[in-house]
Short mmCIF file of C-alpha atoms in Angstrom, two decimals:
data_model
loop_
_atom_site.label_atom_id
_atom_site.label_comp_id
_atom_site.label_asym_id
_atom_site.label_seq_id
_atom_site.Cartn_x
_atom_site.Cartn_y
_atom_site.Cartn_z
CA MET A 1 219.70 173.45 78.77
CA SER A 2 221.78 174.82 81.56
CA LYS A 3 224.85 176.39 80.28
CA LYS A 4 227.94 178.59 81.66
CA ILE A 5 227.96 182.22 80.26
CA SER A 6 231.34 180.99 78.69
CA GLU A 7 229.87 178.24 76.84
CA MET A 8 226.75 179.67 76.18
CA MET A 9 227.91 182.99 74.19
CA ASP A 10 230.37 180.99 71.68
CA ASN A 11 227.68 180.77 68.98
CA LEU A 12 226.47 184.29 69.34
CA ASP A 13 226.65 186.79 66.44
CA ILE A 14 225.78 189.85 67.34
CA LYS A 15 225.27 192.33 64.35
CA TYR A 16 225.39 196.14 65.86
CA LEU A 17 223.13 198.80 64.52
CA GLU A 18 225.04 201.99 64.15
CA SER A 19 223.33 205.43 64.69
CA TYR A 20 224.83 208.87 65.53
CA ASP A 21 223.14 210.61 68.79
CA GLU A 22 225.33 214.19 69.24
CA GLU A 23 224.67 213.90 73.36
CA ALA A 24 226.17 209.93 72.81
CA LEU A 25 229.19 210.67 71.00
CA TYR A 26 230.11 214.19 72.80
CA GLY A 27 228.15 213.14 76.24
CA GLY A 28 225.62 215.39 78.11
CA ASN A 29 226.39 217.83 80.62
CA GLU A 30 226.45 215.34 83.59
CA GLU A 31 228.99 213.42 81.83
CA ARG A 32 231.14 216.07 80.69
CA GLU A 33 231.14 217.33 84.48
CA ALA A 34 232.23 213.94 85.51
CA LEU A 35 234.99 213.86 82.77
CA LEU A 36 236.19 217.24 84.72
CA ASP A 37 236.22 215.60 88.24
CA THR A 38 237.07 212.04 87.88
CA ASP A 39 237.73 211.76 91.60
CA LYS A 40 234.53 212.76 92.32
CA LYS A 41 232.63 209.68 94.31
CA LEU A 42 229.32 208.28 93.57
CA ASN A 43 226.68 209.39 95.74
CA GLU A 44 226.16 206.88 98.57
CA MET A 45 222.88 204.90 97.92
CA PRO A 46 220.24 203.59 100.57
CA SER A 47 220.82 200.24 102.48
CA LEU A 48 220.01 197.27 100.36
CA ASP A 49 219.33 194.52 103.28
CA VAL A 50 215.71 193.98 102.09
CA ILE A 51 217.31 193.96 98.25
CA LYS A 52 219.99 190.88 99.00
CA ARG A 53 217.61 188.90 100.96
CA ARG A 54 214.82 188.97 97.95
CA ALA A 55 217.68 188.72 95.39
CA LEU A 56 218.97 185.52 97.83
CA GLU A 57 215.46 183.78 98.27
CA GLY A 58 215.31 180.28 96.45
CA ILE A 59 218.76 180.39 95.50
CA LYS A 60 220.12 177.01 96.59
CA GLY A 61 224.20 176.99 96.74
CA THR A 62 224.79 173.73 96.02
CA SER A 63 222.40 173.92 92.82
CA LEU A 64 224.44 176.84 91.96
CA GLU A 65 227.90 175.67 92.43
CA SER A 66 226.67 172.27 90.20
CA HIS A 67 225.67 174.49 87.68
CA ARG A 68 228.74 176.23 87.63
CA GLU A 69 230.83 172.96 87.41
CA ALA A 70 228.56 171.08 84.83
CA LYS A 71 230.27 170.19 81.60
CA LYS A 72 230.01 171.42 78.39
CA GLU A 73 226.66 170.46 76.50
CA LYS A 74 226.37 170.39 72.80
CA LYS A 75 224.78 173.38 71.52
CA SER A 76 221.73 173.34 69.91
CA ARG A 77 219.73 176.02 67.47
CA LEU A 78 217.20 176.98 69.64
CA LYS A 79 214.61 179.42 69.21
CA GLY A 80 215.36 180.62 72.69
CA ARG A 81 218.46 182.36 72.08
CA LYS A 82 217.40 186.07 70.52
CA ARG A 83 219.68 188.56 69.10
CA ILE A 84 217.91 192.32 69.23
CA LEU A 85 218.74 195.11 67.45
CA LEU A 86 217.21 198.67 68.51
CA PRO A 87 217.64 202.07 66.46
CA LEU A 88 215.38 204.31 68.80
CA VAL A 89 213.81 203.70 72.07
CA ALA A 90 210.88 206.21 73.67
CA VAL A 91 209.99 206.47 76.76
CA PHE A 92 207.71 204.13 78.37
CA THR A 93 205.81 204.75 81.53
CA ALA A 94 207.54 203.33 84.67
CA LEU A 95 205.82 200.67 86.39
CA GLY A 96 208.15 200.51 89.29
CA MET A 97 211.62 202.04 90.04
CA SER A 98 214.66 200.88 92.18
CA VAL A 99 217.72 202.80 92.59
CA VAL A 100 220.64 199.91 93.30
CA ALA A 101 224.37 200.03 94.40
CA VAL A 102 227.10 197.91 94.52
CA SER A 103 226.92 194.40 96.38
CA ASN A 104 227.44 190.85 96.55
CA SER A 105 225.86 189.20 93.52
CA PRO A 106 225.50 185.21 94.14
CA VAL A 107 223.71 184.65 90.68
CA LEU A 108 225.89 186.44 88.22
CA SER A 109 228.94 184.66 90.16
CA SER A 110 226.83 181.31 89.74
CA LEU A 111 226.69 181.94 85.97
CA ILE A 112 229.40 183.40 84.99
CA GLY A 113 232.01 181.01 87.37
CA ASP A 114 234.97 181.99 88.33
CA GLN A 115 236.12 184.55 86.11
CA PHE A 116 233.31 186.53 87.95
CA ALA A 117 236.31 187.62 90.22
CA MET A 118 237.54 190.26 87.79
CA ILE A 119 234.11 191.91 87.36
CA HIS A 120 232.96 191.95 90.98
CA LYS A 121 233.34 195.16 91.77
CA GLU A 122 231.01 196.23 88.75
CA ALA A 123 228.28 194.07 89.87
CA GLN A 124 225.16 195.87 91.45
CA VAL A 125 221.84 193.90 92.83
CA VAL A 126 218.29 194.78 91.74
CA GLY A 127 216.18 192.12 93.04
CA GLN A 128 213.06 193.81 91.81
CA SER A 129 210.06 191.44 91.16
CA VAL A 130 206.42 191.37 90.26
CA ASN A 131 203.96 188.15 89.93
CA HIS A 132 201.72 188.06 87.21
CA GLN A 133 199.41 184.49 87.12
CA GLY A 134 201.44 182.71 89.33
CA ILE A 135 204.63 183.66 87.72
CA ILE A 136 207.55 185.84 89.65
CA PHE A 137 209.78 187.60 87.15
CA THR A 138 212.89 189.30 88.62
CA VAL A 139 215.40 191.40 87.84
CA GLU A 140 218.18 190.24 89.69
CA GLU A 141 221.62 191.84 89.12
CA ALA A 142 223.56 193.66 86.66
CA VAL A 143 227.21 194.48 85.36
CA ILE A 144 227.70 197.24 83.15
CA ASP A 145 230.16 199.89 81.86
CA SER A 146 229.23 202.76 79.41
CA SER A 147 228.99 200.63 76.54
CA SER A 148 228.17 197.37 77.63
CA GLY A 149 227.12 194.85 80.27
CA PHE A 150 224.87 191.86 81.46
CA ILE A 151 221.63 191.68 83.41
CA ALA A 152 220.38 188.26 85.03
CA LEU A 153 216.66 187.80 85.00
CA SER A 154 214.91 184.78 86.73
CA MET A 155 211.63 183.23 86.37
CA THR A 156 209.86 181.19 88.98
CA LYS A 157 206.91 179.53 90.06
CA GLU A 158 205.08 181.12 93.10
CA ASN A 159 203.89 177.49 94.12
CA GLY A 160 207.64 176.22 94.21
CA GLU A 161 207.12 174.22 91.32
CA PRO A 162 209.92 173.25 88.94
CA PHE A 163 209.46 174.14 85.25
CA GLU A 164 210.04 171.72 82.46
CA GLU A 165 212.98 170.76 80.08
CA ASN A 166 212.59 173.43 77.55
CA THR A 167 210.40 175.88 78.90
CA LEU A 168 211.33 179.47 77.39
CA VAL A 169 210.29 183.15 77.58
CA GLU A 170 209.29 184.12 74.12
CA ASN A 171 210.30 187.81 74.08
CA ILE A 172 212.34 189.99 76.15
CA ARG A 173 212.59 193.97 75.54
CA ILE A 174 214.69 196.32 76.67
CA GLN A 175 213.32 200.15 76.76
CA PRO A 176 215.89 202.56 78.25
CA ALA A 177 214.08 205.93 78.75
CA LYS A 178 217.11 207.79 76.59
CA HIS A 179 216.93 207.48 72.64
CA THR A 180 219.94 205.16 72.19
CA SER A 181 221.18 202.91 69.66
CA MET A 182 221.83 199.20 71.03
CA GLY A 183 221.93 195.64 70.50
CA TYR A 184 221.25 192.67 73.09
CA ALA A 185 221.20 189.14 73.22
CA TYR A 186 219.87 186.52 75.53
CA GLU A 187 219.52 182.80 76.28
CA PRO A 188 217.91 180.50 78.87
CA ILE A 189 219.66 178.80 81.35
CA LEU A 190 217.72 176.08 83.72
CA SER A 191 219.07 176.17 87.52
CA GLU A 192 219.42 171.93 88.54
CA ASP A 193 216.62 171.97 90.46
CA LYS A 194 214.18 173.36 87.38
CA LYS A 195 212.60 175.89 89.95
CA LYS A 196 214.62 178.97 88.27
CA LEU A 197 214.81 179.77 84.51
CA TYR A 198 217.43 182.32 84.26
CA TYR A 199 217.96 184.90 81.40
CA LEU A 200 221.69 186.46 80.63
CA ILE A 201 221.09 189.54 78.53
CA ASP A 202 224.32 190.81 77.08
CA ILE A 203 223.83 194.46 76.06
CA SER A 204 225.97 196.70 73.78
CA MET A 205 225.22 200.59 73.67
CA ASN A 206 226.26 203.51 72.50
CA LYS A 207 224.67 205.68 75.54
CA ASN A 208 225.58 205.01 79.11
CA LEU A 209 222.65 202.78 80.74
CA TYR A 210 222.96 204.11 84.22
CA GLY A 211 221.49 206.53 85.88
CA GLN A 212 218.26 206.25 83.56
CA GLU A 213 215.32 204.13 84.37
CA ILE A 214 215.40 201.16 82.25
CA THR A 215 212.04 198.54 81.96
CA ILE A 216 212.21 195.32 80.72
CA VAL A 217 209.54 193.49 79.47
CA ALA A 218 208.95 189.80 79.49
CA GLU A 219 206.33 188.28 77.21
CA ASN A 220 204.60 184.89 77.26
CA ILE A 221 206.34 181.57 78.71
CA GLY A 222 205.86 178.47 76.60
CA HIS A 223 207.53 174.84 75.86
CA PHE A 224 209.80 174.60 73.07
CA GLU A 225 210.82 171.49 71.61
CA SER A 226 212.46 170.53 67.66
CA GLU A 227 213.00 167.17 66.23
CA GLU A 228 213.62 166.02 62.67
CA ILE A 229 210.97 163.15 62.11
CA PRO A 230 210.16 160.91 59.23
CA LEU A 231 206.62 160.87 58.05
CA LYS A 232 204.50 157.96 57.29
CA VAL A 233 202.34 159.79 54.57
CA ASP A 234 202.23 157.64 51.32
CA LEU A 235 203.01 160.56 48.62
CA GLN A 236 201.77 158.34 45.42
CA GLU A 237 198.21 157.50 47.02
CA ALA A 238 198.14 161.30 48.23
CA TYR A 239 198.82 162.22 44.67
CA HIS A 240 196.01 159.95 43.23
CA LYS A 241 193.34 161.41 45.82
CA MET A 242 194.15 164.67 44.73
CA GLN A 243 192.91 164.16 41.31
CA GLU A 244 189.77 163.25 42.97
CA LEU A 245 189.20 166.77 44.27
CA ASP A 246 187.88 169.79 42.20
CA TYR A 247 190.87 171.77 42.81
CA ASN A 248 192.00 174.68 40.89
CA TYR A 249 195.73 174.56 39.85
CA TYR A 250 196.19 178.53 39.95
CA GLU A 251 194.52 179.23 43.25
CA ASP A 252 197.74 178.42 45.13
CA MET A 253 197.30 179.27 48.71
CA ASP A 254 193.48 180.33 48.32
CA TYR A 255 192.34 176.99 48.15
CA GLU A 256 189.05 176.26 49.85
CA LYS A 257 188.66 173.83 52.82
CA ASP A 258 186.45 171.41 50.42
CA GLN A 259 189.41 171.28 47.98
CA THR A 260 191.93 169.75 51.05
CA LEU A 261 193.05 166.30 51.63
CA ASN A 262 193.26 166.17 55.23
CA ILE A 263 195.51 163.78 55.47
CA PRO A 264 197.05 164.01 59.40
CA LEU A 265 200.75 164.08 58.96
CA THR A 266 202.05 163.15 62.60
CA ASP A 267 200.70 162.79 66.07
CA LYS A 268 203.89 164.84 67.60
CA LEU A 269 201.76 168.22 65.98
CA GLU A 270 198.24 168.17 66.79
CA GLY A 271 196.51 169.27 63.84
CA PHE A 272 199.16 169.41 61.49
CA MET A 273 197.60 168.32 58.11
CA LEU A 274 198.63 167.79 54.12
CA ASP A 275 195.93 169.79 52.50
CA GLN A 276 197.17 169.38 48.80
CA MET A 277 199.68 167.87 46.60
CA ILE A 278 200.09 169.23 43.24
CA LEU A 279 202.57 167.97 40.45
CA ASP A 280 202.82 170.14 37.55
CA HIS A 281 204.10 168.66 33.97
CA LYS A 282 207.52 170.65 34.97
CA GLY A 283 208.15 168.12 37.22
CA THR A 284 207.85 170.99 40.05
CA LEU A 285 205.75 169.34 43.23
CA ARG A 286 203.91 171.45 45.44
CA LEU A 287 202.79 170.52 49.11
CA TYR A 288 200.80 172.44 50.89
CA THR A 289 200.15 171.73 54.49
CA SER A 290 198.34 173.33 57.37
CA TYR A 291 198.35 174.04 61.66
CA PRO A 292 195.38 175.70 63.82
CA ASP A 293 197.05 179.26 64.63
CA PRO A 294 194.26 181.07 66.21
CA TYR A 295 196.64 183.95 67.71
CA GLU A 296 198.23 184.11 64.15
CA GLU A 297 201.53 183.75 66.59
CA ASN A 298 203.26 181.30 63.95
CA HIS A 299 204.86 179.32 66.41
CA LEU A 300 205.92 176.14 64.02
CA ASP A 301 208.57 176.47 61.95
CA THR A 302 208.92 173.52 59.34
CA ARG A 303 211.43 172.03 57.08
CA PHE A 304 210.81 169.40 54.73
CA LYS A 305 212.87 166.92 53.40
CA LEU A 306 212.05 164.64 49.92
CA MET A 307 214.24 161.96 49.83
CA ASN A 308 214.46 159.45 46.81
CA SER A 309 214.88 156.25 48.21
CA LYS A 310 215.55 154.36 45.08
CA LEU A 311 218.44 156.41 44.59
CA ASP A 312 219.19 157.50 48.09
CA LEU A 313 219.34 161.09 46.93
CA GLU A 314 217.87 164.33 48.17
CA VAL A 315 215.08 165.63 46.05
CA TYR A 316 215.91 169.70 45.08
CA TYR A 317 213.99 171.99 47.20
CA GLN A 318 213.03 175.53 45.52
CA GLU A 319 211.06 177.62 48.15
CA GLY A 320 208.65 177.36 50.93
CA THR A 321 206.38 180.47 52.67
CA ASN A 322 203.53 180.92 54.87
CA ARG A 323 200.43 182.95 55.70
CA TRP A 324 197.53 182.82 57.80
CA ASP A 325 194.36 182.00 56.76
CA GLU A 326 191.21 183.93 58.31
CA ASP A 327 188.47 181.95 57.11
CA THR A 328 190.33 178.40 58.67
CA GLN A 329 191.57 179.98 61.39
CA ARG A 330 195.14 177.58 60.10
CA ARG A 331 198.71 178.80 59.17
CA ARG A 332 199.42 177.44 55.39
CA ILE A 333 202.43 176.34 54.10
CA LYS A 334 203.81 175.30 51.18
CA ASP A 335 206.83 173.58 50.02
CA VAL A 336 208.09 173.35 46.49
CA PHE A 337 210.28 170.67 45.10
CA GLY A 338 211.85 170.22 41.60
CA SER A 339 212.72 167.36 38.98
CA ILE A 340 210.17 165.23 40.26
CA THR A 341 207.91 162.89 37.71
CA GLU A 342 204.56 160.79 38.91
CA GLU A 343 206.69 157.99 38.54
CA ASP A 344 208.97 159.00 41.10
CA LEU A 345 206.56 159.34 43.66
CA LYS A 346 206.34 155.59 45.02
CA ASP A 347 210.11 156.24 45.79
CA LEU A 348 209.83 159.07 47.37
CA LYS A 349 210.08 159.69 51.45
CA LEU A 350 208.96 162.81 53.09
CA GLN A 351 211.02 163.91 56.58
CA LEU A 352 209.79 167.20 58.91
CA ALA A 353 212.12 169.11 60.65
CA TYR A 354 210.41 171.46 63.04
CA GLU A 355 210.82 173.85 65.87
CA ASN A 356 207.72 174.16 68.14
CA TYR A 357 206.60 176.77 70.37
CA THR A 358 203.74 175.96 72.67
CA PRO A 359 202.22 179.04 74.75
CA ILE A 360 202.09 178.13 78.52
CA VAL A 361 201.20 181.68 79.58
CA ARG A 362 200.15 184.62 77.76
CA ASP A 363 201.35 187.37 79.54
CA GLU A 364 203.60 190.30 80.25
CA TRP A 365 205.82 191.02 83.22
CA SER A 366 207.77 194.73 83.16
CA LEU A 367 209.82 195.75 85.66
CA THR A 368 211.60 199.47 85.57
CA PHE A 369 214.51 200.24 87.58
CA LYS A 370 217.77 202.56 87.66
CA LEU A 371 221.60 201.28 87.55
CA SER A 372 224.39 202.99 89.30
CA LYS A 373 227.57 204.14 87.69
CA ASN A 374 230.55 201.89 87.11
CA SER A 375 233.21 203.70 89.03
CA ASN A 376 235.74 201.44 88.86
CA VAL A 377 237.71 202.11 85.68
CA LYS A 378 240.79 203.71 84.55
CA LYS A 379 240.68 206.94 82.31
CA ALA A 380 242.51 209.38 80.04
CA ARG A 381 241.87 212.67 78.73
CA PRO A 382 244.97 212.64 76.10
CA ASN A 383 243.65 215.25 73.75
CA ARG A 384 246.37 213.91 71.36
CA VAL A 385 246.14 213.28 67.52
CA VAL A 386 246.74 209.47 66.38
CA GLU A 387 247.60 208.83 62.86
CA SER A 388 246.62 205.44 60.89
CA GLU A 389 248.94 203.32 58.53
CA GLN A 390 246.24 204.55 56.24
CA GLY A 391 246.94 208.11 56.93
CA ALA A 392 243.48 208.74 58.63
CA LYS A 393 244.06 211.06 61.33
CA ILE A 394 241.93 211.14 64.61
CA LYS A 395 242.05 213.13 67.82
CA VAL A 396 241.75 210.99 70.94
CA LYS A 397 239.87 212.81 73.68
CA ASN A 398 238.68 210.61 75.84
CA VAL A 399 239.52 206.98 76.72
CA GLU A 400 238.11 204.71 79.48
CA VAL A 401 238.74 201.01 80.31
CA SER A 402 236.86 198.27 82.66
CA SER A 403 237.04 194.97 83.70
CA LEU A 404 234.66 194.63 80.63
CA GLY A 405 235.73 196.32 77.97
CA VAL A 406 237.63 199.95 76.20
CA ARG A 407 235.97 202.98 74.85
CA VAL A 408 238.01 205.36 72.68
CA ASP A 409 236.31 209.03 71.84
CA GLY A 410 237.58 211.41 69.45
CA TYR A 411 237.50 213.32 66.32
CA GLN A 412 237.93 212.65 62.56
CA LEU A 413 240.69 215.20 61.73
CA GLU A 414 241.20 214.20 57.96
CA GLY A 415 240.91 211.76 55.37
CA SER A 416 238.60 208.60 55.84
CA VAL A 417 238.56 206.76 59.13
CA GLY A 418 240.93 203.85 58.97
CA VAL A 419 241.53 200.81 60.82
CA PHE A 420 243.54 201.84 64.17
CA ASP A 421 245.97 199.31 65.85
CA LEU A 422 244.93 199.00 69.53
CA SER A 423 246.24 197.26 72.32
CA LEU A 424 246.52 197.00 76.00
CA LYS A 425 250.01 197.59 78.03
CA MET A 426 249.92 195.81 81.55
CA LYS A 427 252.18 196.36 84.25
CA ASP A 428 254.20 193.12 83.67
CA GLY A 429 255.00 194.48 80.16
CA GLN A 430 252.69 191.77 78.23
CA ILE A 431 250.75 193.73 75.11
CA LEU A 432 247.60 192.63 73.99
CA LYS A 433 246.82 193.51 70.63
CA LEU A 434 243.70 193.60 68.68
CA SER A 435 243.20 192.03 65.03
CA THR A 436 240.38 192.04 62.62
CA SER A 437 237.63 189.24 63.42
CA GLY A 438 235.57 189.48 60.48
CA LEU A 439 232.61 190.12 61.59
CA SER A 440 230.16 192.25 59.91
CA THR A 441 229.98 195.59 61.30
CA SER A 442 232.08 198.55 59.83
CA ALA A 443 235.25 197.91 61.84
CA ASN A 444 235.19 194.69 64.51
CA TYR A 445 238.25 193.74 66.54
CA PHE A 446 239.37 190.84 69.18
CA PHE A 447 242.13 190.60 71.45
CA THR A 448 244.20 187.80 69.59
CA GLU A 449 245.93 186.50 72.99
CA HIS A 450 244.00 185.52 76.33
CA LEU A 451 241.31 188.40 75.85
CA LYS A 452 238.80 188.28 73.20
CA LEU A 453 237.42 192.01 73.13
CA ALA A 454 235.29 193.53 70.12
CA LEU A 455 235.93 196.76 68.76
CA THR A 456 232.84 198.79 67.13
CA GLU A 457 233.38 202.01 65.22
CA GLU A 458 231.16 204.95 64.56
CA ALA A 459 231.92 207.84 62.21
CA ASN A 460 231.16 209.55 59.27
CA GLN A 461 227.73 209.68 60.63
CA PRO A 462 226.20 213.00 58.88
CA HIS A 463 225.44 216.05 61.56
CA THR A 464 225.37 219.54 62.12
CA PRO A 465 228.87 220.90 63.60
CA THR A 466 228.67 221.80 67.19
CA SER A 467 230.73 224.39 69.13
CA HIS A 468 232.38 221.03 70.21
CA SER A 469 234.24 220.75 67.06
CA ASP A 470 233.74 220.89 63.24
CA HIS A 471 235.45 217.46 62.90
CA ASP A 472 233.20 214.24 62.64
CA PRO A 473 232.96 212.80 65.87
CA TYR A 474 234.83 209.12 66.20
CA THR A 475 234.06 206.76 68.94
CA GLU A 476 235.30 203.16 69.17
CA SER A 477 233.74 200.79 71.84
CA ILE A 478 235.83 197.61 72.41
CA SER A 479 233.82 195.33 75.03
CA HIS A 480 233.60 191.74 76.05
CA ILE A 481 230.37 190.86 73.98
CA MET A 482 232.19 189.25 70.41
CA GLY A 483 233.09 185.33 71.47
CA LEU A 484 232.93 185.50 75.28
CA SER A 485 235.18 182.63 76.70
CA ALA A 486 236.65 182.10 79.80
CA ASN A 487 239.32 184.45 79.55
CA ASP A 488 237.30 187.68 78.36
CA PHE A 489 237.49 189.92 80.81
CA ILE A 490 240.18 192.58 81.52
CA ASP A 491 242.33 192.29 84.71
CA LEU A 492 241.59 196.46 85.47
CA ASN A 493 244.64 196.18 88.53
CA GLU A 494 247.14 195.30 85.80
CA VAL A 495 246.51 197.77 83.32
CA GLN A 496 248.73 200.43 82.70
CA SER A 497 247.97 202.14 79.14
CA LEU A 498 246.43 202.01 75.91
CA ILE A 499 247.87 201.99 72.74
CA ILE A 500 246.91 203.15 69.62
CA GLU A 501 249.13 202.86 66.93
CA ASN A 502 252.26 204.33 68.10
CA THR A 503 250.81 206.08 70.58
CA GLU A 504 250.77 205.34 74.10
CA ILE A 505 248.46 206.57 76.78
CA PRO A 506 248.73 206.52 80.12
CA LEU A 507 245.60 205.36 82.37
CA HIS A 508 244.82 206.47 86.10
#
């Protein structure tokens, strides 16, 4: 399960939520003051010697190096990979808080690899931990800009023992103190010695995360397994046994315990049973299965495949559903197949593909912290009108470029917001163009050359006009998140300007 970030992000398909937030679009008082004084330096932060030592504990350079150089593994669909969308996040009580500053970041460096050199100035060490039930949860490090970033987490056993393969955290939540729209994705990375379970969270947001309290909550640790196996059940025999039961055809999922076949399906899933098998005169076969689920967690995902061995064909699958039965404390599953006769049953073979998550430790680990502002950026306040080929016009107010991505803020002047041609001009004269990526938000882009950056447009949102402008707000955020690869970070030192359509905006 060990992967470099450049490999693991290839399969991510993050879909953004877009919502209007006046402060996010126009900037709060603090943000506006910062724009007026771009040369103002960040306040000096306290010494981080202690935090550094905590972040470095247990991290072996040899294992991290070999992890960084590991060959690309075949990707599999894992339940551990998650994509989260948050429309509004409420204020949560802080369980502990620290303020961090820029420092060396061995965890991010090991997970990202050589390309980390391009973003090392933005990296921050957090090094804050909490211990529940012998599991130490640590927020290790972070790197963010105004619209996107990464946060590295880890799980470690207090006794120093390794984790089993395919050990996963069931759920991870990010809760900023301020209301925001954000999307994030995460995937596990097990260290080579298996003593650290890392999670790298990839974030996109419409409001700055720095300077505010951020709470990260990890829920439950368990073991994940997935497999596709043949089942040895004799469907013809099961059908005949079903005829001996006093069952009600119309009860569907509400059958009684004494109306079940109780046929075990596999030794790999304890208590997974074939309850009923009903074949009607229209050729519709209904299979009812169940497994114990006392916590209503629904951790077992199943998919049946019915093969006709005589014809070497797969039987048509119609639908499936499941629900929890309070009386038996079991999860009941219904799978429906079509175009089957009683004569076919002797030739039918049942196969099962499943993903099963078994909780090992049920608990919550929660940490609250703050991140420092990313000062390694190039900015501009052009106040210039740009017109697209479709005739849409925006007034570009603010531009910000970091090693992670680009953000453009402005106002719509007339016409609908169209697709604007954006590119970065480098000091050597190279132009890095943008083109449509085909992803599913209103306007997404990536670089067609060695940079792959994504653009998200938030425009035409209903709002009440303010003293800032009587026009609609317009925000375009170009970040690393969509299709991250080895060359997706921006060499900020080589960036000269941003070009929107035919308008070149110098950056400083």
